[in-house]
Coordinates of C-alpha atoms and ligand atoms in Angstrom, one line a residue:
X12 CA 18.8 -7.2 -8.0
X13 CA 15.8 -6.4 -5.8
X14 CA 13.3 -3.8 -6.7
X15 CA 9.9 -2.4 -5.5
X16 CA 7.2 -1.1 -7.8
X17 CA 4.8 1.3 -6.2
X18 CA 1.3 1.2 -7.9
X19 CA 0.0 -1.9 -9.6
X20 CA -2.1 -0.3 -12.4
X21 CA -1.5 -0.8 -16.1
X22 CA 2.1 0.3 -15.9
X23 CA 3.1 -0.8 -12.5
X24 CA 1.8 -4.3 -12.8
X25 CA 3.1 -4.9 -16.3
X26 CA 6.5 -3.4 -15.3
X27 CA 6.7 -5.5 -12.2
X28 CA 5.8 -8.7 -14.0
X29 CA 8.3 -8.0 -16.8
X30 CA 11.1 -7.1 -14.5
X31 CA 10.6 -10.3 -12.6
X32 CA 10.7 -12.1 -16.0
X33 CA 14.1 -10.5 -16.5
X34 CA 15.2 -12.3 -13.4
X35 CA 14.9 -9.4 -10.9
X36 CA 13.2 -10.0 -7.6
X37 CA 10.2 -7.7 -7.5
X38 CA 7.7 -6.6 -4.8
X39 CA 4.7 -4.8 -6.2
X40 CA 2.9 -2.4 -3.8
X41 CA -0.5 -0.9 -4.0
X42 CA -2.5 0.9 -1.3
X43 CA -5.7 -0.6 -2.8
X44 CA -6.1 -3.7 -0.5
X45 CA -8.6 -5.3 -2.8
X46 CA -6.3 -5.2 -5.7
X47 CA -3.4 -6.7 -3.7
X48 CA -5.7 -9.5 -2.4
X49 CA -6.8 -10.3 -5.9
X50 CA -3.3 -10.3 -7.2
X51 CA -2.2 -12.7 -4.4
X52 CA -5.0 -15.0 -5.5
X53 CA -3.7 -14.8 -9.1
X54 CA -6.6 -12.6 -10.3
X55 CA -5.8 -9.7 -12.6
X56 CA -7.4 -6.4 -11.7
X57 CA -7.0 -5.2 -15.4
X58 CA -7.5 -6.8 -18.8
X59 CA -4.2 -7.1 -20.6
X60 CA -3.3 -9.9 -22.9
X61 CA -0.7 -12.4 -21.5
X62 CA -0.5 -10.7 -18.2
X63 CA -2.1 -13.4 -16.1
X64 CA 0.2 -16.1 -17.2
X65 CA 3.3 -14.0 -16.8
X66 CA 2.3 -13.0 -13.2
X67 CA 1.5 -16.6 -12.3
X68 CA 4.8 -17.9 -13.6
X69 CA 6.9 -15.4 -11.9
X70 CA 4.9 -15.5 -8.6
X71 CA 5.3 -19.3 -8.7
X72 CA 9.1 -18.9 -9.2
X73 CA 9.2 -16.7 -6.1
X74 CA 10.4 -13.6 -8.0
X75 CA 7.2 -11.6 -7.9
X76 CA 5.1 -10.8 -4.8
X77 CA 2.4 -8.3 -3.8
X78 CA 2.0 -6.2 -0.7
X79 CA 0.2 -3.2 0.7
X80 CA 3.2 -2.5 3.0
X81 CA 5.5 -0.1 1.1
X82 CA 8.2 -0.1 3.9
X83 CA 8.6 -3.8 3.6
X84 CA 8.9 -3.7 -0.2
X85 CA 11.4 -0.9 -0.1
X86 CA 13.6 -2.6 2.5
X87 CA 16.9 -3.6 0.8
X88 CA 15.6 -2.6 -2.6
X89 CA 18.2 -1.5 -5.2
X90 CA 15.6 0.5 -7.0
X91 CA 12.1 1.7 -6.2
X92 CA 9.9 2.5 -9.2
X93 CA 7.0 5.0 -8.7
X94 CA 4.2 3.9 -11.1
X95 CA 1.2 5.6 -9.6
X96 CA -1.4 7.6 -11.5
X97 CA -0.8 11.2 -12.7
X98 CA -4.3 12.2 -13.9
X99 CA -5.3 15.6 -15.0
X100 CA -5.7 18.0 -12.1
X101 CA -9.2 19.3 -11.8
X102 CA -9.5 22.9 -13.1
X103 CA -6.3 23.6 -14.9
X104 CA -5.5 20.3 -16.7
X105 CA -2.0 20.1 -15.2
X106 CA -0.7 16.7 -14.0
X107 CA -2.0 15.9 -10.5
X108 CA 1.2 14.9 -8.7
X109 CA -0.4 14.2 -5.3
X110 CA -0.1 10.4 -5.7
X111 CA 3.6 10.7 -6.8
X112 CA 4.5 13.0 -3.9
X113 CA 2.6 10.9 -1.3
X114 CA 4.5 7.8 -2.6
X115 CA 7.8 9.7 -2.4
X116 CA 7.1 10.7 1.2
X117 CA 6.4 7.1 2.2
X118 CA 9.5 5.9 0.3
X119 CA 11.6 8.6 2.0
X120 CA 10.5 7.4 5.4
X121 CA 11.2 3.8 4.5
X122 CA 14.6 4.7 3.1
X123 CA 15.6 6.6 6.3
X124 CA 14.7 3.5 8.3
X125 CA 16.7 1.3 5.9
X126 CA 19.7 3.6 6.2
X127 CA 19.6 3.5 10.0
X128 CA 19.8 -0.3 9.8
X129 CA 22.2 -0.5 6.8
X130 CA 24.3 2.7 6.6
X131 CA 26.1 1.4 3.4
X132 CA 22.8 0.7 1.5
X133 CA 22.0 2.5 -1.7
X134 CA 18.6 2.9 -3.5
X135 CA 17.6 4.6 -6.7
X136 CA 14.1 6.1 -6.6
X137 CA 12.8 6.1 -10.2
X138 CA 9.8 7.9 -11.6
X139 CA 8.1 5.6 -14.1
X140 CA 4.9 7.6 -14.0
X141 CA 4.6 10.2 -16.6
X142 CA 5.5 13.4 -14.7
X143 CA 6.1 17.0 -15.8
X144 CA 9.6 18.4 -16.1
X145 CA 11.0 19.2 -12.7
X146 CA 9.1 16.5 -10.8
X147 CA 12.2 14.3 -10.3
X148 CA 13.9 17.3 -8.5
X149 CA 10.8 17.7 -6.4
X150 CA 10.9 14.0 -5.5
X151 CA 14.6 14.3 -4.6
X152 CA 13.7 17.3 -2.3
X153 CA 10.9 15.2 -0.7
X154 CA 13.4 12.4 0.0
X155 CA 15.8 14.9 1.6
X156 CA 13.1 16.5 3.7
X157 CA 11.6 13.2 4.9
X158 CA 14.7 12.1 6.6
X159 CA 14.1 12.2 10.3
X160 CA 17.0 14.1 11.9
X161 CA 19.3 13.7 9.0
X162 CA 17.9 10.4 7.7
X163 CA 19.2 9.2 4.4
X164 CA 22.9 10.2 4.3
X165 CA 24.2 11.8 1.3
X166 CA 24.8 9.1 -1.3
X167 CA 22.3 6.7 0.2
X168 CA 19.7 7.4 -2.5
X169 CA 19.5 9.0 -5.9
X170 CA 16.5 9.8 -8.1
X171 CA 16.2 8.8 -11.7
X172 CA 13.5 9.2 -14.5
X173 CA 12.5 6.2 -16.6
X174 CA 9.4 7.1 -18.5
X175 CA 7.3 4.2 -19.8
X176 CA 6.2 3.9 -23.4
X177 CA 4.2 0.7 -23.3
X178 CA 0.8 0.6 -25.0
X179 CA -2.2 -1.0 -23.3
X180 CA -3.3 -4.0 -25.3
X181 CA 0.3 -4.9 -26.2
X182 CA 2.0 -3.9 -23.0
X183 CA 4.0 -7.0 -22.3
X184 CA 5.5 -7.1 -25.8
X185 CA 6.2 -3.4 -25.7
X186 CA 7.9 -3.7 -22.3
X187 CA 10.0 -6.8 -23.3
X188 CA 10.9 -5.4 -26.7
X189 CA 10.9 -1.7 -26.5
X190 CA 12.0 0.6 -29.3
X191 CA 14.2 2.3 -26.7
X192 CA 14.7 2.7 -22.9
X193 CA 15.1 6.3 -21.7
X194 CA 16.9 6.9 -18.4
X195 CA 17.5 10.3 -16.8
X196 CA 20.0 10.2 -14.0
X197 CA 22.7 12.4 -12.5
X198 CA 25.1 9.9 -11.0
X199 CA 27.1 7.0 -12.4
X200 CA 25.9 4.8 -9.5
X201 CA 22.2 5.4 -10.4
X202 CA 23.0 4.7 -14.1
X203 CA 24.7 1.4 -13.2
X204 CA 21.7 0.2 -11.1
X205 CA 19.4 1.0 -14.0
X206 CA 21.6 -0.8 -16.4
X207 CA 21.5 -3.9 -14.2
X208 CA 17.7 -3.7 -13.8
X209 CA 17.4 -3.6 -17.6
X210 CA 20.3 -6.0 -18.2
X211 CA 18.5 -8.4 -20.7
X212 CA 17.5 -5.4 -22.8
X213 CA 21.0 -3.9 -22.5
X214 CA 22.5 -7.2 -23.6
X215 CA 20.1 -7.5 -26.6
X216 CA 21.3 -4.0 -27.7
X217 CA 18.0 -2.2 -27.2
X218 CA 18.8 1.4 -27.7
X219 CA 19.3 3.0 -24.2
X220 CA 19.2 6.8 -24.0
X221 CA 21.0 8.0 -20.9
X222 CA 20.3 11.6 -20.3
X223 CA 19.6 14.1 -17.5
X224 CA 16.4 13.9 -15.5
X225 CA 14.6 16.9 -17.0
X226 CA 15.3 15.7 -20.6
X227 CA 14.0 12.2 -19.8
X228 CA 10.8 13.7 -18.4
X229 CA 10.3 15.8 -21.5
X230 CA 11.0 12.9 -23.9
X231 CA 7.8 11.2 -22.7
X232 CA 5.5 14.2 -23.2
X233 CA 7.1 15.1 -26.5
X234 CA 6.6 11.5 -27.7
X235 CA 2.9 11.4 -26.7
X236 CA 2.2 14.9 -28.1
X237 CA 3.8 14.0 -31.4
X238 CA 1.7 10.8 -31.7
X239 CA -1.4 12.7 -30.8
X240 CA -0.5 15.3 -33.4
X241 CA -0.1 12.7 -36.1
X242 CA -3.5 11.2 -35.3
X243 CA -5.1 14.6 -35.4
X244 CA -3.4 15.5 -38.6
X245 CA -4.7 12.5 -40.4
X246 CA -8.2 13.0 -38.9
X247 CA -8.3 16.5 -40.4
X248 CA -7.1 15.3 -43.8
X249 CA -9.9 12.7 -43.6
X250 CA -12.4 15.5 -43.2
X251 CA -11.0 17.2 -46.2
X252 CA -11.2 13.9 -48.1
X253 CA -14.9 13.7 -47.4
X254 CA -15.4 17.2 -48.8
X255 CA -13.4 16.7 -52.0
X256 CA -14.2 13.0 -52.8
X257 CA -10.7 11.6 -52.0
X258 CA -10.1 8.4 -50.0
X259 CA -8.2 8.7 -46.7
X260 CA -7.1 5.1 -46.7
X261 CA -5.1 5.7 -49.9
X262 CA -3.9 9.1 -48.8
X263 CA -2.6 7.6 -45.5
X264 CA -0.9 4.8 -47.4
X265 CA 0.5 7.2 -50.0
X266 CA 2.1 9.4 -47.4
X267 CA 2.9 6.6 -44.9
X268 CA 5.1 4.7 -47.3
X269 CA 7.4 7.7 -47.2
X270 CA 10.0 6.6 -44.6
X271 CA 10.3 10.2 -43.2
X272 CA 6.6 10.0 -42.3
X273 CA 6.0 6.3 -41.4
X274 CA 2.8 4.3 -41.6
X275 CA 1.9 4.1 -38.0
X276 CA -0.6 6.4 -36.3
X277 CA -2.1 7.4 -39.6
X278 CA -5.5 5.7 -39.0
X279 CA -8.3 8.2 -39.2
X280 CA -11.0 7.8 -36.6
X281 CA -13.2 9.4 -34.0
X282 CA -10.4 11.3 -32.2
X283 CA -7.8 10.0 -29.7
X284 CA -8.7 9.1 -26.2
X285 CA -7.3 6.9 -23.5
X286 CA -5.5 7.4 -20.2
X287 CA -2.5 9.1 -21.7
X288 CA -2.7 11.3 -24.8
X289 CA -5.5 13.7 -23.7
X290 CA -4.1 14.3 -20.2
X291 CA -0.4 14.4 -21.3
X292 CA -1.1 16.9 -24.1
X293 CA -2.9 19.1 -21.6
X294 CA -0.1 18.8 -19.1
X295 CA 2.5 19.7 -21.7
X296 CA 0.6 22.8 -22.7
X297 CA 0.5 23.8 -19.0
X298 CA 4.2 23.2 -18.6
X299 CA 4.8 25.4 -21.7
X300 CA 2.6 28.2 -20.3
X301 CA 4.5 28.1 -17.0
X302 CA 7.8 28.3 -18.9
X303 CA 6.4 31.1 -21.1
X304 CA 7.1 29.0 -24.2
X305 CA 4.8 28.8 -27.2
X306 CA 3.3 25.3 -27.9
X307 CA 0.6 26.3 -30.3
X308 CA 0.6 23.0 -32.2
X309 CA -0.1 20.9 -29.2
X310 CA -2.6 23.4 -27.9
X311 CA -4.5 23.2 -31.2
X312 CA -4.3 19.4 -31.2
X313 CA -6.1 19.3 -27.9
X314 CA -8.8 21.7 -29.1
X315 CA -9.3 20.0 -32.5
X316 CA -9.5 16.5 -30.9
X317 CA -12.1 17.6 -28.3
X318 CA -14.2 19.2 -31.0
X319 CA -13.9 16.1 -33.2
X320 CA -15.3 13.8 -30.6
X321 CA -18.4 16.0 -30.3
X322 CA -18.7 16.2 -34.1
X323 CA -18.7 12.4 -34.3
X324 CA -22.1 12.4 -32.6
X325 CA -23.3 14.9 -35.2
X326 CA -22.0 12.7 -37.9
X327 CA -24.0 9.7 -36.6
X328 CA -27.1 11.8 -36.3
X329 CA -26.7 13.1 -39.9
X330 CA -26.2 9.5 -41.1
X331 CA -29.5 8.6 -39.4
X332 CA -31.3 11.2 -41.5
X333 CA -30.8 14.2 -39.2
X334 CA -32.4 12.9 -36.0
X335 CA -32.0 10.0 -33.6
X336 CA -34.9 10.9 -31.5
X337 CA -36.9 7.7 -30.7
X338 CA -34.3 5.6 -32.6
X339 CA -32.2 2.7 -31.4
X340 CA -28.5 2.8 -32.1
X341 CA -26.3 -0.3 -31.7
X342 CA -22.8 0.5 -30.7
X343 CA -19.8 -1.9 -31.0
X344 CA -16.8 -1.0 -28.9
X345 CA -16.6 1.3 -25.9
X346 CA -13.0 1.2 -24.8
X347 CA -10.6 3.8 -26.3
X348 CA -8.8 1.0 -28.2
X349 CA -9.0 -2.8 -28.6
X350 CA -7.5 -5.3 -26.1
X351 CA -8.0 -3.2 -23.0
X352 CA -10.7 -2.6 -20.5
X353 CA -9.6 1.0 -20.0
X354 CA -12.4 3.5 -20.5
X355 CA -10.5 6.6 -19.4
X356 CA -11.2 9.4 -21.8
X357 CA -12.6 7.0 -24.4
X358 CA -14.3 8.8 -27.3
X359 CA -17.4 6.7 -26.5
X360 CA -17.8 8.9 -23.3
X361 CA -18.0 12.0 -25.4
X362 CA -20.1 10.6 -28.3
X363 CA -22.7 8.3 -26.7
X364 CA -24.2 10.6 -24.0
X365 CA -24.7 13.2 -26.8
X366 CA -26.7 10.6 -28.8
X367 CA -28.7 9.7 -25.7
X368 CA -29.4 13.4 -25.0
X369 CA -30.6 13.7 -28.6
X370 CA -33.2 11.0 -27.9
X371 CA -31.5 7.8 -29.0
X372 CA -31.7 4.5 -27.1
X373 CA -28.3 2.9 -27.2
X374 CA -27.6 -0.9 -27.2
X375 CA -23.9 -1.4 -26.6
X376 CA -21.4 -4.2 -26.6
X377 CA -17.7 -4.3 -25.8
X378 CA -15.6 -7.4 -25.2
X379 CA -13.8 -6.1 -22.0
X380 CA -15.1 -2.6 -21.2
X381 CA -18.7 -3.2 -20.1
X382 CA -18.1 -3.4 -16.3
X383 CA -16.5 0.0 -16.3
X384 CA -18.8 1.5 -18.9
X385 CA -21.8 0.6 -16.8
X386 CA -20.5 2.9 -14.0
X387 CA -19.8 5.7 -16.4
X388 CA -22.9 5.5 -18.7
X389 CA -25.7 3.8 -16.8
X390 CA -28.2 5.0 -19.3
X391 CA -27.0 2.5 -22.0
X392 CA -28.4 -1.0 -22.5
X393 CA -25.5 -3.4 -22.4
X394 CA -25.7 -6.5 -24.7
X395 CA -24.1 -9.9 -24.8
X396 CA -22.5 -9.7 -28.2
X397 CA -22.5 -7.7 -31.5
X398 CA -25.6 -9.5 -32.8
X399 CA -27.6 -9.0 -29.6
X400 CA -26.7 -5.2 -29.8
X401 CA -27.8 -5.1 -33.5
X402 CA -31.2 -6.7 -32.9
X403 CA -33.9 -4.2 -34.0
X404 CA -31.5 -1.2 -34.1
X405 CA -31.9 1.6 -36.6
X406 CA -28.2 1.9 -37.2
X407 CA -25.0 0.2 -36.0
X408 CA -22.0 2.2 -35.0
X409 CA -18.5 0.7 -35.0
X410 CA -16.5 2.7 -32.4
X411 CA -13.6 0.5 -31.4
X412 CA -11.7 -1.8 -33.7
X413 CA -11.7 -5.0 -31.7
X414 CA -10.7 -8.0 -33.9
X415 CA -14.0 -9.7 -33.4
X416 CA -15.8 -6.8 -35.0
X417 CA -13.6 -7.1 -38.1
X418 CA -15.3 -10.3 -39.2
X419 CA -18.9 -9.8 -38.5
X420 CA -21.5 -11.9 -40.3
X421 CA -22.8 -9.0 -42.4
X422 CA -25.8 -10.8 -43.8
X423 CA -26.9 -11.7 -40.3
X424 CA -26.3 -8.1 -39.1
X425 CA -28.4 -6.9 -42.0
X426 CA -31.2 -9.2 -41.1
X427 CA -31.1 -8.1 -37.4
X428 CA -31.1 -4.4 -38.0
X429 CA -34.4 -2.6 -38.5
X430 CA -32.6 -0.2 -40.9
X431 CA -29.5 -1.6 -42.7
X432 CA -27.1 1.2 -41.8
X433 CA -23.5 0.9 -40.6
X434 CA -21.5 3.8 -39.4
X435 CA -17.9 2.7 -39.2
X436 CA -15.8 5.3 -37.3
X437 CA -12.7 3.1 -37.6
X438 CA -12.8 2.3 -41.3
X439 CA -12.5 -1.5 -40.6
X440 CA -14.7 -2.5 -43.6
X441 CA -14.5 -1.8 -47.3
X442 CA -17.4 0.1 -48.8
X443 CA -17.7 -2.5 -51.5
X444 CA -18.2 -5.4 -49.1
X445 CA -20.9 -3.4 -47.2
X446 CA -22.7 -2.7 -50.5
X447 CA -22.5 -6.3 -51.5
X448 CA -24.1 -7.2 -48.1
X449 CA -26.9 -4.8 -48.9
X450 CA -25.9 -2.4 -46.1
X451 CA -25.7 1.4 -46.3
X452 CA -22.3 2.4 -45.1
X453 CA -20.8 5.6 -43.7
X454 CA -17.2 5.7 -42.8
X455 CA -14.4 8.3 -42.1
X456 CA -12.7 10.2 -45.0
X457 CA -14.1 8.1 -47.8
X458 CA -16.7 9.1 -50.3
X459 CA -20.1 8.3 -48.6
X460 CA -22.1 5.5 -50.0
X461 CA -25.4 5.8 -48.3
X462 CA -27.3 3.3 -50.3
X463 CA -26.3 -0.2 -51.3
X464 CA -25.1 -0.6 -54.9
Ligands
NAD6 N1 -1.7 3.3 -18.9 C1 -0.8 3.4 -19.9 O1 -0.9 2.9 -21.0 C2 0.5 4.2 -19.6 C3 1.6 4.1 -20.5 C4 2.7 4.8 -20.2 C5 2.8 5.6 -19.1 N2 1.7 5.7 -18.2 C6 1.8 6.5 -17.0 O2 2.1 5.6 -15.9 C7 1.5 6.1 -14.7 C8 0.5 5.1 -14.2 O3 -0.5 4.9 -15.1 P1 -1.5 3.6 -15.0 O4 -2.4 3.7 -16.1 O5 -0.8 2.4 -14.6 O6 -2.4 4.1 -13.6 P2 -3.5 3.3 -12.8 O7 -4.4 4.3 -12.4 O8 -3.9 2.1 -13.6 O9 -2.7 2.7 -11.6 C9 -2.2 3.5 -10.5 C10 -2.1 2.6 -9.3 O10 -1.3 3.3 -8.3 C11 -1.9 3.0 -7.0 N3 -1.4 4.0 -6.0 C12 -1.7 5.3 -6.0 N4 -1.0 5.9 -5.0 C13 -0.3 4.9 -4.4 C14 0.6 4.9 -3.3 N5 0.9 6.0 -2.6 N6 1.1 3.7 -2.9 C15 0.8 2.6 -3.6 N7 -0.1 2.5 -4.6 C16 -0.6 3.7 -5.0 C17 -3.4 3.0 -7.3 O11 -4.2 2.4 -6.3 C18 -3.5 2.3 -8.7 O12 -3.6 0.9 -8.5 C19 0.8 7.4 -15.1 O13 1.6 8.5 -14.9 C20 0.6 7.3 -16.6 O14 0.5 8.5 -17.3 C21 0.6 5.0 -18.5

């Protein structure tokens, strides 16, 4: 099998590396010349655990290569995966499909050329990007339209949908051992190519859902909207816990042990962010509006989550005695979750500028996100580690649950802080251990303990 992957971002690069690990010959394409040059040198353009070694091994084995020339990559490919970005469209929040359509046009031209040289050739064009229902059909139309004077003969190409469910931070494990693979396709031939591409997973009996293209497209949005709803639900229950003196950790455990509910995605926090949930929920709401369907739950989830991120700044200000003007706040964690450098739609981007506007000086540290954060929030002071950030601060805010923040030397933090106050928006510490260390502690959905015991 030979495949091309268009787009070498979080999804394209991981997919390309993992498919090559499956034994498929993969050419990864990006129009970003700098990215391709770095990849050819073995440098990763993103932070993702285990990725560098996987890319190096498969590149050395000759199964994985990188190019900016899409036509070369598509030549003779059994499948071409579109893995370009689908950000929120400015203005209305729908998915911006311009990158997908631009890639489809280029693929169409390359396929027409292939077909002229090899009339019996066959290629499946697969959308792996998260795309709204109906996009696969539009890609098929672009492929048809792009044939110069007839171009790709009937049967020379099919489209398929293969949404990706990997999580940044554990992307390789997720890709290699997915809970399921979803494939939307109309023809037996396309389904067979997809089975071959995923052969190791097929053989290891990973559940494979074969369905139509529209259904596959919707599965991805429904999955993300459901997970975002689960997070938002537990966040609201956490707020209620604070009002009534209950403990959200125990409530989450108490409901999560019910197999019908499940324990995952029941961690109360500052609100969901990242490159997928916010934009995908918004795009799903747009799809529903266009289809005149009511999607009140998802619409509410988007609103509640946005409001929550703003309220987290108020929570920090309240914990600091009602004002942060002239105060210094140490912040640990800037990315939307641990083990990634991705800053897209991170809660920190909603919370920290509000604190700065309220007069706080912010000393921040993140293990992987600082380079990107510096571009987005130049007003912050960036520190070398957690202790550097804490030095002289009036409060320390835990914003992302990186492992290295789970085992801080609390006595040292207490000595470094000007005021011994920790605001833990991820509930990674126990109130009792904070009290034992002499630190005031504010967390999410647990009875406040503002002064040490
Ligand atoms: N990031 C995730 O965790 C994740 C998980 C599942 C699904 N997705 C979906 O996968 C898609 C890609 O997401 P991402 O985070 O990898 O995006 P990304 O922004 O990290 O990467 C996109 C890449 O595509 C390249 N590109 C754009 N147009 C191109 C073209 N015409 N030819 C070649 N390269 C082109 C860009 O230069 C960029 O490197 C999105 O639809 C996203 O919603 C993302």
